[in-house]
């Protein structure tokens, strides 16, 4: 299979997206870019462009949060 399986369920699709993306995120303290400074993935996000809903997680909180950009 070349791509992630498509789902008609938005929650399932968003969860699958973040599961895939988290597999390649950069953890803190692994990539020192200069003495005492480290590169890491601060946040991940995706958006439902049809509904205007932004989904995101942060490094310190892997819970998927949503913001309706229409409100």
CSV table of C-alpha atoms in Angstrom, one decimal:
chain,number,residue,atom,x,y,z
A,1,UNK,CA,0.0,0.0,0.0
A,2,UNK,CA,1.5,3.3,-1.1
A,3,UNK,CA,-0.6,5.6,1.2
A,4,UNK,CA,-2.4,5.5,4.5
A,5,UNK,CA,-5.9,3.9,4.2
A,6,UNK,CA,-8.6,6.4,3.5
A,7,UNK,CA,-11.4,6.7,6.1
A,8,UNK,CA,-14.8,8.4,5.9
A,9,UNK,CA,-14.6,9.0,9.7
A,10,UNK,CA,-12.8,12.3,10.4
A,11,UNK,CA,-11.7,11.3,13.9
A,12,UNK,CA,-10.1,8.1,12.6
A,13,UNK,CA,-8.4,10.0,9.8
A,14,UNK,CA,-7.0,12.7,12.1
A,15,UNK,CA,-5.8,10.1,14.6
A,16,UNK,CA,-4.1,8.1,11.9
A,17,UNK,CA,-2.4,11.3,10.6
A,18,UNK,CA,-0.9,12.1,14.0
A,19,UNK,CA,0.2,8.5,14.6
A,20,UNK,CA,2.1,8.6,11.3
A,21,UNK,CA,3.6,12.1,12.0
A,22,UNK,CA,4.6,11.2,15.6
A,23,UNK,CA,6.7,8.4,14.3
A,24,UNK,CA,9.1,10.9,12.7
A,25,UNK,CA,9.1,13.7,15.3
A,26,UNK,CA,12.4,14.9,16.8
A,27,UNK,CA,12.7,14.4,20.5
A,28,UNK,CA,14.3,17.0,22.8
A,29,UNK,CA,18.0,16.7,23.7
A,30,UNK,CA,18.9,14.4,20.7
A,31,UNK,CA,20.0,17.0,18.1
A,32,UNK,CA,22.3,19.7,19.6
A,33,UNK,CA,22.5,22.5,17.1
A,34,UNK,CA,24.8,24.6,19.2
A,35,UNK,CA,26.1,24.2,22.8
A,36,UNK,CA,23.0,24.0,25.1
A,37,UNK,CA,20.5,24.4,22.2
A,38,UNK,CA,18.6,21.5,20.9
A,39,UNK,CA,16.3,21.1,17.8
A,40,UNK,CA,13.0,19.3,18.5
A,41,UNK,CA,9.4,19.1,17.2
A,42,UNK,CA,7.5,21.7,19.1
A,43,UNK,CA,4.1,21.0,17.6
A,44,UNK,CA,2.4,19.0,14.8
A,45,UNK,CA,-0.8,20.1,13.1
A,46,UNK,CA,-3.2,19.4,10.2
A,47,UNK,CA,-6.3,21.1,9.0
A,48,UNK,CA,-9.7,20.2,7.6
A,49,UNK,CA,-9.9,22.8,4.8
A,50,UNK,CA,-13.5,22.1,4.1
A,51,UNK,CA,-14.7,22.7,7.6
A,52,UNK,CA,-11.9,25.1,8.7
A,53,UNK,CA,-10.9,23.0,11.7
A,54,UNK,CA,-7.2,23.0,12.8
A,55,UNK,CA,-6.0,20.0,14.7
A,56,UNK,CA,-2.8,20.1,16.7
A,57,UNK,CA,-0.6,18.5,19.3
A,58,UNK,CA,2.4,20.0,21.2
A,59,UNK,CA,5.6,18.4,22.5
A,60,UNK,CA,4.3,18.5,26.0
A,61,UNK,CA,0.8,17.4,25.3
A,62,UNK,CA,0.1,14.7,22.7
A,63,UNK,CA,-3.7,15.0,23.1
A,64,UNK,CA,-5.2,16.1,19.8
A,65,UNK,CA,-6.8,19.5,20.2
A,66,UNK,CA,-9.1,21.2,17.7
A,67,UNK,CA,-9.8,24.9,16.9
A,68,UNK,CA,-12.7,25.8,14.7
A,69,UNK,CA,-11.4,28.7,12.7
A,70,UNK,CA,-15.0,29.8,11.8
A,71,UNK,CA,-15.8,30.8,15.4
